[in-house]
PDB file of C-alpha atoms in Angstrom:
ATOM      1  CA  MET N   1     158.032 116.069 168.288  1.00 40.00           C
ATOM      2  CA  SER N   2     154.412 115.480 169.184  1.00 40.00           C
ATOM      3  CA  THR N   3     151.484 115.489 166.831  1.00 44.00           C
ATOM      4  CA  ARG N   4     149.901 118.923 167.040  1.00 44.00           C
ATOM      5  CA  THR N   5     146.154 119.284 166.983  1.00 48.00           C
ATOM      6  CA  ALA N   6     144.088 122.430 167.034  1.00 46.00           C
ATOM      7  CA  MET N   7     142.959 123.484 170.504  1.00 49.00           C
ATOM      8  CA  ARG N   8     139.387 124.554 170.870  1.00 50.00           C
ATOM      9  CA  THR N   9     138.985 128.193 171.755  1.00 48.00           C
ATOM     10  CA  ARG N  10     135.747 127.930 173.721  1.00 51.00           C
ATOM     11  CA  ALA N  11     135.451 126.207 177.065  1.00 57.00           C
ATOM     12  CA  LEU N  12     133.805 122.815 177.073  1.00 70.00           C
ATOM     13  CA  LEU N  13     132.991 122.485 180.743  1.00 79.00           C
ATOM     14  CA  PRO N  14     130.845 119.944 182.514  1.00 83.00           C
ATOM     15  CA  GLU N  15     127.270 121.140 182.812  1.00 82.00           C
ATOM     16  CA  PRO N  16     126.690 122.170 186.445  1.00 81.00           C
ATOM     17  CA  ARG N  17     123.936 120.249 188.190  1.00 80.00           C
ATOM     18  CA  THR N  18     123.022 123.214 190.373  1.00 80.00           C
ATOM     19  CA  PRO N  19     123.313 126.990 190.098  1.00 83.00           C
ATOM     20  CA  LEU N  20     126.217 128.693 191.834  1.00 86.00           C
ATOM     21  CA  VAL N  21     124.713 130.839 194.573  1.00 88.00           C
ATOM     22  CA  GLY N  22     126.503 133.411 196.714  1.00 92.00           C
ATOM     23  CA  ARG N  23     129.992 132.802 195.354  1.00 92.00           C
ATOM     24  CA  GLY N  24     130.330 135.872 193.136  1.00 93.00           C
ATOM     25  CA  HIS N  25     133.100 137.336 195.278  1.00 96.00           C
ATOM     26  CA  GLU N  26     135.139 134.110 195.104  1.00 96.00           C
ATOM     27  CA  VAL N  27     134.630 133.810 191.333  1.00 96.00           C
ATOM     28  CA  ALA N  28     135.793 137.402 190.863  1.00 97.00           C
ATOM     29  CA  ALA N  29     138.833 136.929 193.129  1.00 97.00           C
ATOM     30  CA  VAL N  30     140.013 133.728 191.417  1.00 97.00           C
ATOM     31  CA  ARG N  31     139.314 135.214 187.986  1.00 97.00           C
ATOM     32  CA  ALA N  32     141.444 138.251 188.854  1.00 97.00           C
ATOM     33  CA  LEU N  33     144.296 135.975 189.953  1.00 96.00           C
ATOM     34  CA  LEU N  34     144.154 133.930 186.763  1.00 95.00           C
ATOM     35  CA  LEU N  35     144.320 137.019 184.588  1.00 95.00           C
ATOM     36  CA  ARG N  36     147.518 138.333 186.201  1.00 96.00           C
ATOM     37  CA  ASP N  37     150.511 137.786 183.891  1.00 92.00           C
ATOM     38  CA  GLU N  38     152.792 136.551 186.668  1.00 95.00           C
ATOM     39  CA  VAL N  39     150.324 133.943 187.968  1.00 94.00           C
ATOM     40  CA  ARG N  40     150.776 130.497 186.434  1.00 91.00           C
ATOM     41  CA  LEU N  41     149.067 128.333 189.040  1.00 92.00           C
ATOM     42  CA  VAL N  42     146.051 128.764 191.286  1.00 95.00           C
ATOM     43  CA  THR N  43     145.065 126.070 193.758  1.00 93.00           C
ATOM     44  CA  LEU N  44     141.605 125.898 195.292  1.00 95.00           C
ATOM     45  CA  SER N  45     141.730 124.064 198.593  1.00 92.00           C
ATOM     46  CA  GLY N  46     139.252 123.248 201.297  1.00 92.00           C
ATOM     47  CA  ALA N  47     137.327 120.483 202.977  1.00 92.00           C
ATOM     48  CA  PRO N  48     135.532 117.897 200.847  1.00 89.00           C
ATOM     49  CA  GLY N  49     132.122 119.040 199.656  1.00 88.00           C
ATOM     50  CA  VAL N  50     132.608 122.806 200.023  1.00 90.00           C
ATOM     51  CA  GLY N  51     132.290 123.397 196.275  1.00 90.00           C
ATOM     52  CA  LYS N  52     135.846 123.626 194.952  1.00 93.00           C
ATOM     53  CA  THR N  53     134.976 121.870 191.699  1.00 92.00           C
ATOM     54  CA  ARG N  54     131.839 123.949 191.193  1.00 93.00           C
ATOM     55  CA  LEU N  55     133.801 127.154 191.871  1.00 94.00           C
ATOM     56  CA  ALA N  56     136.538 126.084 189.438  1.00 94.00           C
ATOM     57  CA  GLN N  57     133.926 125.400 186.754  1.00 93.00           C
ATOM     58  CA  ALA N  58     132.325 128.811 187.307  1.00 94.00           C
ATOM     59  CA  VAL N  59     135.694 130.565 187.126  1.00 95.00           C
ATOM     60  CA  ALA N  60     136.646 128.637 183.982  1.00 93.00           C
ATOM     61  CA  GLY N  61     133.390 129.772 182.386  1.00 91.00           C
ATOM     62  CA  ALA N  62     134.032 133.341 183.530  1.00 92.00           C
ATOM     63  CA  VAL N  63     137.460 133.465 181.862  1.00 93.00           C
ATOM     64  CA  ASP N  64     136.373 131.753 178.665  1.00 87.00           C
ATOM     65  CA  GLY N  65     137.585 134.044 175.925  1.00 89.00           C
ATOM     66  CA  GLU N  66     140.494 135.372 178.015  1.00 93.00           C
ATOM     67  CA  PHE N  67     142.621 132.360 177.077  1.00 93.00           C
ATOM     68  CA  PRO N  68     142.920 132.343 173.282  1.00 92.00           C
ATOM     69  CA  ASP N  69     144.259 128.790 173.122  1.00 91.00           C
ATOM     70  CA  GLY N  70     141.460 127.273 175.160  1.00 90.00           C
ATOM     71  CA  VAL N  71     140.019 126.437 178.538  1.00 92.00           C
ATOM     72  CA  TRP N  72     140.206 122.760 179.467  1.00 92.00           C
ATOM     73  CA  PHE N  73     138.580 120.867 182.332  1.00 93.00           C
ATOM     74  CA  VAL N  74     140.346 117.589 183.133  1.00 92.00           C
ATOM     75  CA  PRO N  75     138.660 115.400 185.765  1.00 91.00           C
ATOM     76  CA  LEU N  76     141.191 113.320 187.669  1.00 91.00           C
ATOM     77  CA  ALA N  77     138.821 111.866 190.297  1.00 87.00           C
ATOM     78  CA  PRO N  78     138.634 108.418 188.662  1.00 87.00           C
ATOM     79  CA  LEU N  79     142.436 108.016 188.790  1.00 89.00           C
ATOM     80  CA  ARG N  80     144.359 106.332 191.568  1.00 85.00           C
ATOM     81  CA  ASP N  81     147.746 106.196 189.808  1.00 86.00           C
ATOM     82  CA  ALA N  82     149.703 109.445 189.338  1.00 85.00           C
ATOM     83  CA  ASP N  83     151.515 107.884 186.369  1.00 86.00           C
ATOM     84  CA  LEU N  84     148.237 108.062 184.421  1.00 89.00           C
ATOM     85  CA  VAL N  85     147.824 111.845 184.812  1.00 88.00           C
ATOM     86  CA  PRO N  86     149.852 112.789 181.693  1.00 89.00           C
ATOM     87  CA  ALA N  87     147.832 110.330 179.581  1.00 90.00           C
ATOM     88  CA  VAL N  88     144.505 111.728 180.796  1.00 91.00           C
ATOM     89  CA  VAL N  89     145.603 115.342 180.209  1.00 91.00           C
ATOM     90  CA  ALA N  90     147.020 114.473 176.780  1.00 92.00           C
ATOM     91  CA  GLU N  91     143.816 112.705 175.793  1.00 91.00           C
ATOM     92  CA  GLU N  92     141.739 115.745 176.767  1.00 89.00           C
ATOM     93  CA  LEU N  93     144.038 118.049 174.776  1.00 90.00           C
ATOM     94  CA  GLY N  94     144.353 115.699 171.812  1.00 88.00           C
ATOM     95  CA  VAL N  95     148.136 115.411 172.180  1.00 89.00           C
ATOM     96  CA  ARG N  96     149.815 112.165 171.187  1.00 84.00           C
ATOM     97  CA  GLU N  97     153.373 111.056 171.736  1.00 78.00           C
ATOM     98  CA  GLU N  98     155.564 110.080 168.859  1.00 75.00           C
ATOM     99  CA  THR N  99     158.189 107.370 168.842  1.00 71.00           C
ATOM    100  CA  GLY N 100     161.017 108.173 171.226  1.00 73.00           C
ATOM    101  CA  GLU N 101     159.218 111.032 172.964  1.00 79.00           C
ATOM    102  CA  ALA N 102     157.749 110.719 176.440  1.00 86.00           C
ATOM    103  CA  LEU N 103     154.154 111.859 176.771  1.00 88.00           C
ATOM    104  CA  ARG N 104     155.071 114.403 179.451  1.00 87.00           C
ATOM    105  CA  GLU N 105     157.566 116.037 177.071  1.00 89.00           C
ATOM    106  CA  ALA N 106     154.976 116.041 174.291  1.00 89.00           C
ATOM    107  CA  LEU N 107     152.562 117.885 176.583  1.00 90.00           C
ATOM    108  CA  VAL N 108     155.200 120.414 177.611  1.00 89.00           C
ATOM    109  CA  ALA N 109     156.165 121.046 173.977  1.00 89.00           C
ATOM    110  CA  TYR N 110     152.528 121.390 172.956  1.00 90.00           C
ATOM    111  CA  LEU N 111     151.622 123.840 175.715  1.00 91.00           C
ATOM    112  CA  ARG N 112     154.886 125.809 175.837  1.00 91.00           C
ATOM    113  CA  GLU N 113     153.734 128.658 173.609  1.00 87.00           C
ATOM    114  CA  LYS N 114     150.031 128.438 174.411  1.00 91.00           C
ATOM    115  CA  HIS N 115     147.974 130.826 176.484  1.00 92.00           C
ATOM    116  CA  ALA N 116     145.492 128.287 177.832  1.00 92.00           C
ATOM    117  CA  LEU N 117     143.825 127.371 181.105  1.00 94.00           C
ATOM    118  CA  LEU N 118     143.919 123.806 182.389  1.00 93.00           C
ATOM    119  CA  VAL N 119     141.571 123.007 185.256  1.00 94.00           C
ATOM    120  CA  LEU N 120     142.890 119.803 186.818  1.00 92.00           C
ATOM    121  CA  ASP N 121     140.113 118.651 189.134  1.00 92.00           C
ATOM    122  CA  ASN N 122     140.910 116.417 192.115  1.00 89.00           C
ATOM    123  CA  CYS N 123     144.707 116.634 191.783  1.00 85.00           C
ATOM    124  CA  GLU N 124     145.094 115.875 195.467  1.00 80.00           C
ATOM    125  CA  GLN N 125     143.862 112.326 194.955  1.00 78.00           C
ATOM    126  CA  VAL N 126     146.672 111.364 192.581  1.00 79.00           C
ATOM    127  CA  ASP N 127     149.525 113.792 193.339  1.00 72.00           C
ATOM    128  CA  ALA N 128     149.531 115.433 189.913  1.00 63.00           C
ATOM    129  CA  ALA N 129     152.231 117.889 191.017  1.00 62.00           C
ATOM    130  CA  PRO N 130     155.062 116.241 189.020  1.00 65.00           C
ATOM    131  CA  LEU N 131     153.166 116.996 185.812  1.00 67.00           C
TER     132      LEU N 131
END
């Protein structure tokens, strides 16, 4: 079983470099999706540079407090190897594997009963889908 650590309950998001202008409708729409019980995954897609990361950050800030076990922003842009995704996510969450337990299983066990939001930024660059 993995080492359990306390999740923070307030979002620690990257500080935006610019204000979000004219995207209130999109923030509200994505927020509404995330708060539906049956929705477990939301993907923001679009051309490079259209503001997907900035929108995701704004939505994460808008739902802070709606996810009692935390809101987590995990930047994957520096990665080129999909095998490193579990390690980066685990590091952000503070989850560590124990002897005989794969890191992916430790993450699953840790998050299984949590009501948390994970924002995995730039998944498309490393095919994080298996995680």
